[in-house]
Coordinates of C-alpha atoms in Angstrom, one line a residue:
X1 CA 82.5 108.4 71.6
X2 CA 85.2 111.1 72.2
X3 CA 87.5 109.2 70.5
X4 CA 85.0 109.2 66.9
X5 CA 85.0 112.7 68.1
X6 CA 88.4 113.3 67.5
X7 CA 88.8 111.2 64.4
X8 CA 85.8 113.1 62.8
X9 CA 87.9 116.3 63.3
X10 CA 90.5 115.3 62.0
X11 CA 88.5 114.5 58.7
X12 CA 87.1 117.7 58.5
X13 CA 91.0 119.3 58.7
X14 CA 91.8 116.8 56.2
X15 CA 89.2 117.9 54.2
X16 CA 89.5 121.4 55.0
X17 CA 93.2 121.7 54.5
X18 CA 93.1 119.6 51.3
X19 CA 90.2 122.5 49.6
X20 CA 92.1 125.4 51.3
X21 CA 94.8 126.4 48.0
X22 CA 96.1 129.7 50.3
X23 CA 97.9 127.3 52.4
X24 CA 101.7 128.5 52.3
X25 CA 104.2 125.9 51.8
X26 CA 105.0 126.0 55.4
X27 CA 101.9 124.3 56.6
X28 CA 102.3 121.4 58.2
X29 CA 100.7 118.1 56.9
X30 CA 98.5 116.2 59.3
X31 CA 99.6 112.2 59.6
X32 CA 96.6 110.4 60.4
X33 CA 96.9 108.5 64.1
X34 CA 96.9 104.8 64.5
X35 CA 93.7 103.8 66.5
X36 CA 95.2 101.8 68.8
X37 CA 97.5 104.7 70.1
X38 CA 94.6 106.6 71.2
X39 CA 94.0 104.0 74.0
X40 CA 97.2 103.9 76.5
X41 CA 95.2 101.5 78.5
X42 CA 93.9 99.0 76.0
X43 CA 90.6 98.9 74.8
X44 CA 90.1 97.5 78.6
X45 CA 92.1 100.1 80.3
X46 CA 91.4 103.6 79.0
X47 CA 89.4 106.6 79.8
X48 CA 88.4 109.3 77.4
X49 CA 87.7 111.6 80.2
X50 CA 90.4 114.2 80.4
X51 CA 89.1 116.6 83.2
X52 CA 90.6 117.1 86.7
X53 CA 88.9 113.7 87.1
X54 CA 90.5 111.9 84.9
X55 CA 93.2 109.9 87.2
X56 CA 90.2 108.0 89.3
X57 CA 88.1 106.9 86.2
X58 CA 86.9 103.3 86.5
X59 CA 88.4 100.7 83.7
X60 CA 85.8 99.5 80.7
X61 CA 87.0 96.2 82.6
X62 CA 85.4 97.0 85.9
X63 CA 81.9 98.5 83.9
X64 CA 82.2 95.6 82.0
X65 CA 81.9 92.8 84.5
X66 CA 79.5 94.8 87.1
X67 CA 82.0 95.4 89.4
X68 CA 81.7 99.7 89.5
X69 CA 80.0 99.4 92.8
X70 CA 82.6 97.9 94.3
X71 CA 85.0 100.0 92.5
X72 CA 83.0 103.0 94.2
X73 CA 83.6 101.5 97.7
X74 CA 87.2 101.2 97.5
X75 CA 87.3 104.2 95.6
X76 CA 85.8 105.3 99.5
X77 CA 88.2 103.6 101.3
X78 CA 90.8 105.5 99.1
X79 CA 89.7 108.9 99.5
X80 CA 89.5 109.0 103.5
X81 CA 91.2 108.9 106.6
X82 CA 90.9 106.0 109.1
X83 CA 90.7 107.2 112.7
X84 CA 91.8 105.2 116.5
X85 CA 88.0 104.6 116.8
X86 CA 88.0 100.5 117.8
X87 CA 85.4 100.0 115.8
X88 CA 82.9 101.7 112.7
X89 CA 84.3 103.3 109.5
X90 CA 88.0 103.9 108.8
X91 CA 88.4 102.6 112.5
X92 CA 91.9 100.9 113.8
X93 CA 94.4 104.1 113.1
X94 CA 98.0 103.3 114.0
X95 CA 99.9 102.9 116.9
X96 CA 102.2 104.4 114.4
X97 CA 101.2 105.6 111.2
X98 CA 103.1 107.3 107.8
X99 CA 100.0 108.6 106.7
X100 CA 96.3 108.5 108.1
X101 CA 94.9 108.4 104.5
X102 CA 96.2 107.8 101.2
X103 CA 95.3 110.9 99.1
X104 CA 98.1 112.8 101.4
X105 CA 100.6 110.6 99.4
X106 CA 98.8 110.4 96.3
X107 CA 96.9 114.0 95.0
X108 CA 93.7 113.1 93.1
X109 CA 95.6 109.6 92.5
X110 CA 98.9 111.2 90.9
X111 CA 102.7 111.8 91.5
X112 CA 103.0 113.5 95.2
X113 CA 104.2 117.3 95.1
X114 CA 107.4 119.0 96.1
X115 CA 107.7 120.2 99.2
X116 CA 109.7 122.2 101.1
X117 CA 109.2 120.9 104.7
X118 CA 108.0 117.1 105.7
X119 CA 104.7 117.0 107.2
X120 CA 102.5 114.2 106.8
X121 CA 99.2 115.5 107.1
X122 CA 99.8 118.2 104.1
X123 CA 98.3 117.2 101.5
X124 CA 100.4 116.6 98.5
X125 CA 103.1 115.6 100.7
X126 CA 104.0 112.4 98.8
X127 CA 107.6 112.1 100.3
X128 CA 108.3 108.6 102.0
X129 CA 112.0 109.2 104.0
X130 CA 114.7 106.8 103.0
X131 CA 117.2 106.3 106.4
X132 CA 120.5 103.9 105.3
X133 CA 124.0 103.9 106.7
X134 CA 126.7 105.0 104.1
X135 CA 126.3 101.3 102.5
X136 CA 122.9 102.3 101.6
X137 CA 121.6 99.4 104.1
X138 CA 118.0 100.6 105.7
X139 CA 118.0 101.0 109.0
X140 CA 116.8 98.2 110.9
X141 CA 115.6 100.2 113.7
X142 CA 113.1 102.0 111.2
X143 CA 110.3 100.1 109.4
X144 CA 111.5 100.6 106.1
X145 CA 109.3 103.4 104.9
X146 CA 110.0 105.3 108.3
X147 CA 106.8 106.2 111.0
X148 CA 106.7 110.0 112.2
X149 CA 103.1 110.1 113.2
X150 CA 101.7 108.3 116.7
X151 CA 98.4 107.8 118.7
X152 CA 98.6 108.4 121.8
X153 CA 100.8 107.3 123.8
X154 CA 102.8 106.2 121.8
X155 CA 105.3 108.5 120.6
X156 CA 107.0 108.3 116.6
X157 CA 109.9 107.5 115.7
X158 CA 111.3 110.6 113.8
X159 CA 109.8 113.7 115.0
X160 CA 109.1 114.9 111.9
X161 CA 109.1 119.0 113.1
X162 CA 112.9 118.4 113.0
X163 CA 113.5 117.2 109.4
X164 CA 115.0 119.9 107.4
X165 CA 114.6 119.7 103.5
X166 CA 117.1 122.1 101.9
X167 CA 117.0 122.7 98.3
X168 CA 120.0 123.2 96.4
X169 CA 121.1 124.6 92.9
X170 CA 122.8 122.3 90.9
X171 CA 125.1 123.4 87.5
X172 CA 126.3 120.6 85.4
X173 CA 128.7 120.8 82.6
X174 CA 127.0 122.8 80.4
X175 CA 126.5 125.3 82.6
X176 CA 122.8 124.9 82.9
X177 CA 122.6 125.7 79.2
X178 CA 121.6 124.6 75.6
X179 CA 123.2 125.1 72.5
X180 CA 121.4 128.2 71.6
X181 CA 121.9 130.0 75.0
X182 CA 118.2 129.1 76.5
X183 CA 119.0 128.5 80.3
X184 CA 117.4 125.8 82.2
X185 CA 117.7 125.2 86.6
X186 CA 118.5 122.6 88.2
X187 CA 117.8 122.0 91.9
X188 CA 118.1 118.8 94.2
X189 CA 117.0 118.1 98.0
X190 CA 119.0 117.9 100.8
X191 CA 117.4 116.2 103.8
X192 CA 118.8 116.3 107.1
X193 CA 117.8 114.9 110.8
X194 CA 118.8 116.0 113.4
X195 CA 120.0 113.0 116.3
X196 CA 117.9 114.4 118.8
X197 CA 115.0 113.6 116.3
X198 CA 114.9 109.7 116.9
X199 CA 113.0 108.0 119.4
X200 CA 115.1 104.9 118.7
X201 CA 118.8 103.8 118.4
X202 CA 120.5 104.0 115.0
X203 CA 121.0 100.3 114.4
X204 CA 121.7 98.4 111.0
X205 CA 121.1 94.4 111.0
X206 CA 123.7 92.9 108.8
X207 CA 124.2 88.6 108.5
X208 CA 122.3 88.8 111.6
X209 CA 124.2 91.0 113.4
X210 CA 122.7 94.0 114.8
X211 CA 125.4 97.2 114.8
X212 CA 125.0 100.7 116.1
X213 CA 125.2 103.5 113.2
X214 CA 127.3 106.7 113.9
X215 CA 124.7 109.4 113.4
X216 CA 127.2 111.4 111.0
X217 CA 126.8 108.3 108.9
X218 CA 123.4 107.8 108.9
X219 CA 122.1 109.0 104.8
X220 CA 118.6 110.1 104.7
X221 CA 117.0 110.1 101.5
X222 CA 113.2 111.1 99.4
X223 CA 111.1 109.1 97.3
X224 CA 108.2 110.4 96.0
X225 CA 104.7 108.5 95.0
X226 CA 103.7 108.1 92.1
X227 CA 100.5 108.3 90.2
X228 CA 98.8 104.7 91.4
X229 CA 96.6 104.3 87.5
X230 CA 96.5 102.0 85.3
X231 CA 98.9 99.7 87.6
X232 CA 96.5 96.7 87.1
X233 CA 98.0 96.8 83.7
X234 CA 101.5 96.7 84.2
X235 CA 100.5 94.1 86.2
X236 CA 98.7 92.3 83.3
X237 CA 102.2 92.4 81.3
X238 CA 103.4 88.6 81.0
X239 CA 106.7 87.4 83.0
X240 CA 107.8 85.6 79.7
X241 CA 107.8 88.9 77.9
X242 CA 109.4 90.7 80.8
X243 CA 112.2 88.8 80.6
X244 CA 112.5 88.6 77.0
X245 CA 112.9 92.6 77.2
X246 CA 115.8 92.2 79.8
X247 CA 117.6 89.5 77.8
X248 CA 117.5 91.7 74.6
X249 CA 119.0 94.8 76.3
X250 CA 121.5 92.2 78.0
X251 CA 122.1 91.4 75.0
X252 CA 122.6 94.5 73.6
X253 CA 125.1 95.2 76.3
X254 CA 122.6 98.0 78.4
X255 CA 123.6 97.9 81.7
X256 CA 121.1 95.8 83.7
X257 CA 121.4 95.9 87.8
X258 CA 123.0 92.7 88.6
X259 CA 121.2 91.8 91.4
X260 CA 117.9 91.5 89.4
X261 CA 118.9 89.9 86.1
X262 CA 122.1 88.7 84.7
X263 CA 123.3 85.8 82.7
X264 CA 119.7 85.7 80.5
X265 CA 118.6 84.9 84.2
X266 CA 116.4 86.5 87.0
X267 CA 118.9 87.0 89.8
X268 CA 116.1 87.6 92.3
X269 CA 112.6 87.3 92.2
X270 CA 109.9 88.3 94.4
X271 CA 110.3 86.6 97.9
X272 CA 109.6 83.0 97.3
X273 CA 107.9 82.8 94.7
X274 CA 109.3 83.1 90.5
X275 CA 107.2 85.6 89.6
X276 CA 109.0 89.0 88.4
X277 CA 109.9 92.1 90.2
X278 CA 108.0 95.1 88.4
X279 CA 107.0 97.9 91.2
X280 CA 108.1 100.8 93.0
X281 CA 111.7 102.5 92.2
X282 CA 113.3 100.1 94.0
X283 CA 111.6 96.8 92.0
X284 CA 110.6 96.0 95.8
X285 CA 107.6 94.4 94.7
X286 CA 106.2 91.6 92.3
X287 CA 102.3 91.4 91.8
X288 CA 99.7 93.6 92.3
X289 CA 98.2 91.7 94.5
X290 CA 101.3 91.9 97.1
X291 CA 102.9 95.3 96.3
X292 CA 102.4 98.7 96.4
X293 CA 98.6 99.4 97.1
X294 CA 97.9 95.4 99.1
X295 CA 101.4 97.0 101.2
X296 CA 100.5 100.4 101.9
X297 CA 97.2 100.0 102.7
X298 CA 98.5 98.3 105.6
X299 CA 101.3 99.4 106.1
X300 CA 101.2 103.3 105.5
X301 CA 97.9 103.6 108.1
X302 CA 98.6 100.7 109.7
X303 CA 95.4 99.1 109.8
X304 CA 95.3 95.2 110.2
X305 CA 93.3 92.6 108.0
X306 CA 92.6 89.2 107.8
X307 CA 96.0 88.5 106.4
X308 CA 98.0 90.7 108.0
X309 CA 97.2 90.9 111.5
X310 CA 99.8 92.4 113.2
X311 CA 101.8 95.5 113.5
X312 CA 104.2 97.9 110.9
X313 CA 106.7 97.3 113.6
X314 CA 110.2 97.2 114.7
X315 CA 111.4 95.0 117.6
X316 CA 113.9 98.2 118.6
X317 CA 110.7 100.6 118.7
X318 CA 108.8 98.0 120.3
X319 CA 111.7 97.9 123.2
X320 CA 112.5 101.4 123.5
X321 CA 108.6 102.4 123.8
X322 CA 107.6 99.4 126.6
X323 CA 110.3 101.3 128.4
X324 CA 109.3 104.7 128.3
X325 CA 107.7 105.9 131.4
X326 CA 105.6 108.3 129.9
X327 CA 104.0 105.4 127.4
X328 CA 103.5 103.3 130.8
X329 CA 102.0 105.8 132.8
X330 CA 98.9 105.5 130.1
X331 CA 99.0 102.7 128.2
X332 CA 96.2 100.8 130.4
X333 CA 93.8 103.4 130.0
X334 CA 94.2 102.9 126.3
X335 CA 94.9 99.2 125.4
X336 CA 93.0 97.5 128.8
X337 CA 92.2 94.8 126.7
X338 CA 94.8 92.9 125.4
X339 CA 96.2 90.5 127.3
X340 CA 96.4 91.8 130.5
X341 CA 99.6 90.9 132.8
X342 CA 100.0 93.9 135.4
X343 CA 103.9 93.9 133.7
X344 CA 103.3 97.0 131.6
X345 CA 106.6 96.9 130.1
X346 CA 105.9 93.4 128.8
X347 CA 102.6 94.7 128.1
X348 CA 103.2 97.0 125.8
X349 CA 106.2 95.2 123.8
X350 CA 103.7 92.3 123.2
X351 CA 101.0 94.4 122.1
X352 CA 103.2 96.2 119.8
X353 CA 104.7 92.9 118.6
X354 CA 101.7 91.0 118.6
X355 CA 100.7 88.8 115.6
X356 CA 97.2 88.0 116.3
X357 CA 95.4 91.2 116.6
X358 CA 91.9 92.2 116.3
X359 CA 91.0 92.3 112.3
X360 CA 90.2 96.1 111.6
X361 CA 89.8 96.0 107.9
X362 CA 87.1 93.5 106.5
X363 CA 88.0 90.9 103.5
X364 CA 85.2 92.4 102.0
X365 CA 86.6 95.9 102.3
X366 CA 89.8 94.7 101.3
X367 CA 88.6 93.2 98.3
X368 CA 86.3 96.1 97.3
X369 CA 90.3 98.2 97.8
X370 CA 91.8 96.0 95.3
X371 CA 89.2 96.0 92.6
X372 CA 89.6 99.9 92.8
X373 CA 93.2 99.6 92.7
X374 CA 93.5 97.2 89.7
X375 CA 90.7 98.4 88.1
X376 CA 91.6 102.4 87.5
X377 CA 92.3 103.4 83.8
X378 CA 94.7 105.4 81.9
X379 CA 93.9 108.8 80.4
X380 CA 93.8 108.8 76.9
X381 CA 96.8 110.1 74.6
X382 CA 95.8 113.8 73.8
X383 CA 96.4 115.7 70.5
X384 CA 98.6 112.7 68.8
X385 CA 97.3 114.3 65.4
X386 CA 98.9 118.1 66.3
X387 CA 102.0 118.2 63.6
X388 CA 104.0 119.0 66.7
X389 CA 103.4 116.6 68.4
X390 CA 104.0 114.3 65.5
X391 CA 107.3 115.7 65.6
X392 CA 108.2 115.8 69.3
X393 CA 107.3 111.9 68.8
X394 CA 109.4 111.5 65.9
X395 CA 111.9 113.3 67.6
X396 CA 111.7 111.4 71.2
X397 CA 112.5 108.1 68.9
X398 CA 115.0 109.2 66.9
X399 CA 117.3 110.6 69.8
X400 CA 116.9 107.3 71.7
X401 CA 113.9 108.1 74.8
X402 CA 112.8 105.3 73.5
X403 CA 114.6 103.3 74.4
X404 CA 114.5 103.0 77.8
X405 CA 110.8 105.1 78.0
X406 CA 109.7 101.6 75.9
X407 CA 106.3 102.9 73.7
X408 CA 104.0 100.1 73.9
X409 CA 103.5 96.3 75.8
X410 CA 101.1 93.5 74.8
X411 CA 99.9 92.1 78.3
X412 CA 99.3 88.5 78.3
X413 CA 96.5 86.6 79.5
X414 CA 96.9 88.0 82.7
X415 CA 97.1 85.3 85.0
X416 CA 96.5 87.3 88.6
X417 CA 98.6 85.7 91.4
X418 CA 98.8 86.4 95.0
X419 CA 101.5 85.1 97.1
X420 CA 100.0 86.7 100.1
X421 CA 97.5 84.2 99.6
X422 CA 94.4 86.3 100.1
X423 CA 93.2 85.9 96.5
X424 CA 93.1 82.8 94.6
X425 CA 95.3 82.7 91.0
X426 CA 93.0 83.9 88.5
X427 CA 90.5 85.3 91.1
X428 CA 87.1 86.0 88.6
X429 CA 86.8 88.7 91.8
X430 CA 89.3 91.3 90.0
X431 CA 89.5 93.1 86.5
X432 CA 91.4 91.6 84.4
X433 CA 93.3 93.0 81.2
X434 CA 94.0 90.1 78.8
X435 CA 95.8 90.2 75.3
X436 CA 95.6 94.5 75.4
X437 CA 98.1 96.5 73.3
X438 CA 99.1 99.3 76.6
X439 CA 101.3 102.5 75.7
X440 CA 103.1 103.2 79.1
X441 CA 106.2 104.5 77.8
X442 CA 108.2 102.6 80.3
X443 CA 110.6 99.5 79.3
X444 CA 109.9 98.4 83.4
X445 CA 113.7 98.2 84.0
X446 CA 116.2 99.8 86.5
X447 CA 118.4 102.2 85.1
X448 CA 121.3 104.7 86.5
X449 CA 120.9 108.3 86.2
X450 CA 123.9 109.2 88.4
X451 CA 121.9 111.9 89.6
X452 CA 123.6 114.4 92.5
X453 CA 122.1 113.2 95.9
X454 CA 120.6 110.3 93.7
X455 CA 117.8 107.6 94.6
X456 CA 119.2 104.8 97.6
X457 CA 121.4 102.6 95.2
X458 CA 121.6 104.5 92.1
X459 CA 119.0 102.1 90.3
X460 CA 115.3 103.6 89.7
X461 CA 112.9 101.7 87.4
X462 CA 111.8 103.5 84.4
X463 CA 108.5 105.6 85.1
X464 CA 105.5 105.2 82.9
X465 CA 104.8 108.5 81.2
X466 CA 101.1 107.8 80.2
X467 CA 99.1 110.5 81.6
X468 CA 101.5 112.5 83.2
X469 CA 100.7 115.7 81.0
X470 CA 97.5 116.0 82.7
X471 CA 99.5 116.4 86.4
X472 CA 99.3 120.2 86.2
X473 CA 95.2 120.1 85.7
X474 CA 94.7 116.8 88.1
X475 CA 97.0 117.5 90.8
X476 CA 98.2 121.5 90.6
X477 CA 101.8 120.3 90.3
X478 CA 104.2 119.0 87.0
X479 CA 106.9 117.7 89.7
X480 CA 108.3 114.7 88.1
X481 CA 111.8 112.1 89.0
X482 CA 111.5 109.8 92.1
X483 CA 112.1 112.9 94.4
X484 CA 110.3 115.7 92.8
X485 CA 113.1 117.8 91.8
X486 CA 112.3 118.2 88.6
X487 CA 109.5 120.9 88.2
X488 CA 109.1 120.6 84.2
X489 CA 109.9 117.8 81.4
X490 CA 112.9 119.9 80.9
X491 CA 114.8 119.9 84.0
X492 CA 113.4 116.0 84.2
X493 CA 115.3 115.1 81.0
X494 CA 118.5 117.4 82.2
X495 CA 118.7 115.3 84.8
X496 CA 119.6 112.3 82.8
X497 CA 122.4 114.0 81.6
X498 CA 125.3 112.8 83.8
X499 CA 128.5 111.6 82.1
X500 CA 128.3 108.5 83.5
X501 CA 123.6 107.9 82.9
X502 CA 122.8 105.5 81.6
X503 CA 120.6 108.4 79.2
X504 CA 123.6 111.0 78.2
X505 CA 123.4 110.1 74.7
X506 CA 119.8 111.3 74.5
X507 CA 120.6 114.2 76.8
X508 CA 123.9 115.3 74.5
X509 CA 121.3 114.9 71.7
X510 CA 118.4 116.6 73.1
X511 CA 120.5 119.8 74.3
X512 CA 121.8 120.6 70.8
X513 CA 118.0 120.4 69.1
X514 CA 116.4 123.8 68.7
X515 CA 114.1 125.1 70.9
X516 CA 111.1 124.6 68.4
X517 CA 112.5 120.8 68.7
X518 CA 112.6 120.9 72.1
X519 CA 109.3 122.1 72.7
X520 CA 107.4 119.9 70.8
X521 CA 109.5 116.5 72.5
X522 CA 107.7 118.5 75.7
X523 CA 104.6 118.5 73.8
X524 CA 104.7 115.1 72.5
X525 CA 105.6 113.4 76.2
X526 CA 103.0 115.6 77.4
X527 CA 100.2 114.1 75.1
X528 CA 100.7 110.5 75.9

């Protein structure tokens, strides 16, 4: 309905502008929108609602099939915290824990917020820490999105009221300066932890060899969330036509992160199985089902399921904690249950390590989770008729965003897999998104920005921009890039501007634009 809302305005400015002979010659002619550019989601994907709301809107796919109740209930499991209660709602907290809920990391479902000290419980706070040695190797000793939160009496493994999160100016070549003389800032984080602030050795694990880590070479690292809609989507987008885009910037000599695809070949692949890597920053993850939300749902709270019953664990925490006198003096009158030996050392390491623990989360909750998860929509595009806009769009092309910020995907007939094996292929139990024409702006490959203090390996996968120009109203904040440095578009597409990024040919071109040019690219990403 809001969408014949819009095109029935923009009639009646047609027809207004067309009778109106005082028009100066300066007025700007209205193009008439392609329909299908209106819906970023598909016809299956997309929500017209652009309120403060509009990031946790239900799919037509999920109304469609009768599956908004169970949308709604893992919509609930979303939206609160879990607690150490053994049993009831939310129940099964920890013994360590990133997060006790998941809107901490992701505000009203979108990109986290800059922040200027790390504290899990504010909210916002959508910083996971990155530890590596100077090789950019994760520390083995830390799970590898790193636990500073602990029930009792258990203690974490960063104290987080040490890390110190500096932010620094940063001046590139320009001078921080466009053509005309309009100044822009830049600013980057600098993240420090102290050695007194781990609970555990240093330790890398390297061709199975397990080394200690100097602490003045130990590199720690921010990665911010982003917004978790219209991922069933990018999901829905075929592996055949993933590939195809890789081979044709291969081919057009774009460098393309050897250890994913080389050769007009996937390097690596998701675990065991062929299917594609296409989520987080890092291309961690392949399908929906197994990656981000299936993972942190688990993994962030630590909550076991039916598939995943055992600990977010490391055998060095494990050892270090069965040790500690403090976690032995009290362990019994917390865990008298499991498996009882009167060796509390041994007691706690193999409770920590255990792989059969008590199922917390239900299948059915689970399930109800994933729906939610794969079934959220995409925001609209906003004011794609505004001449500026037109232009900023015209203007984002022609100076080569494109490129990498791809416009538009086809999905295929989305074939759901799971490799974790919870859900069957093709599962009739979750939304599905065949043969929809998306507009997520993203081409789903890594690229290099060269950025100071840059992301762990210098390879980030391209961000979606659908929806991001509602941030400000949804969230509070605009911060965009994988560690929220950027507080506008602007200093965002500054930061691509490193002689060596992969994007300094757009940034040269961008800089040297006018500022009414300028403004209405800002406009234009804005309104997608």
């Amino acid at each position: 309905m809001l969408k014949k809302i819009c095109f029935l305005s923009l009639s009646i400015l047609f027809v207004f502008t067309s009778c109106n002979d005082d028009d100066g010659p300066d007025t700007k002619p209205v193009v008439e929108v392609p329909e299908e550019e209106w819906y970023s989601g598909g016809e299956l994907g997309t929500t017209f609602n652009a309120t403060s709301f509009a990031y946790e809107q239900p799919a037509p796919a999920v109304e469609n099939t009768g599956m908004s109740h169970a949308f709604k209930m893992g919509e609930y499991l979303f939206e609160r915290d879990f607690n150490e209660n053994p049993s009831g709602a939310f129940c099964g907290l920890g013994p360590l824990m990133i997060r006790t809920g998941c809107l901490y990391c992701h505000p009203s479902y979108g990109h986290g917020k800059r922040q200027t000290e790390y504290r899990s419980n504010q909210r916002g706070n959508g910083y996971l820490l990155v530890v590596t040695d100077e090789t950019d190797t994760y520390l083995s000793s830390l799970t590898g999105m790193p636990q500073t939160m602990a029930v009792t009496p258990f203690k974490p493994p960063i104290d987080e009221t040490k890390i110190k999160i500096d932010w620094l100016t940063h001046v590139d070549e320009w001078g921080n300066k466009f053509s005309d003389g309009e100044s822009y800032e830049l600013i980057y984080p600098e993240v420090t932890i102290p050695k007194d602030a781990y609970y555990v050795p240093l330790e890398v694990t390297k061709n199975g060899e397990t080394t200690t880590v100097p602490h003045q070479n130990v590199i720690v690292r921010l990665e911010s969330t982003i917004g978790v809609y219209g991922t069933g989507l990018l999901d829905a987008i075929d592996a055949d036509d993933l590939k195809a885009e890789y081979t044709r910037q291969e081919q057009y000599g774009v460098s393309l992160n050897p250890a994913i695809f080389a050769g007009g070949n996937w390097v690596k692949t998701y675990g065991t199985t062929s299917h594609p890597l296409k989520f987080t920053y890092a291309l961690s993850r392949g399908p929906l089902q197994d990656a981000a939300g299936a993972n942190a749902i688990w993994n962030i709270t630590n909550v076991t399921r039916s598939n995943r019953r055992y600990h977010y664990m490391t055998a060095a925490y494990a050892k270090v904690a069965s040790q500690d006198k403090d976690v032995q003096e009290t362990f019994y009158k917390y865990f008298s249950e499991h498996n009882k030996t009167g060796d509390v050392e041994t007691d706690i390491y193999n409770y920590l390590m255990a792989t059969d623990l008590a199922i917390e989360m239900t299948d059915k909750n689970y399930e109800n989770f994933m729906i939610w998860h794969r079934g959220l929509a995409v925001p609209a595009a906003r004011d794609l008729d505004d001449p500026d806009v037109q232009k900023g769009k015209e203007l984002f092309t022609e100076i080569g965003c494109a490129t990498c910020h791809k416009p538009s995907w086809t999905t295929g007939a989305d074939k759901v897999v799971d490799p974790s094996g919870f859900f069957a292929d093709n599962d009739p139990r979750l939304p599905r998104y065949p043969y929809q024409k998306i507009w997520p702006y993203t081409d789903m490959v890594q690229h290099r920005l060269f950025m100071k203090n840059d992301i762990r390996t210098g390879w980030c996968r391209t961000t979606p921009l659908w929806g991001r120009g509602l941030s400000q109203l949804v969230t509070g904040a605009s911060d965009r890039l994988h560690d929220c440095r950027a507080r506008s578009v602007i200093e965002a597409i500054m930061w691509h501007g490193d002689a060596q990024s992969d994007a300094r040919t757009s940034t040269e071109k961008f800089r040297v634009l006018s500022k009414a040019e300028r403004d209405a690219i800002v406009k234009f990403i804005n309104a997608i």
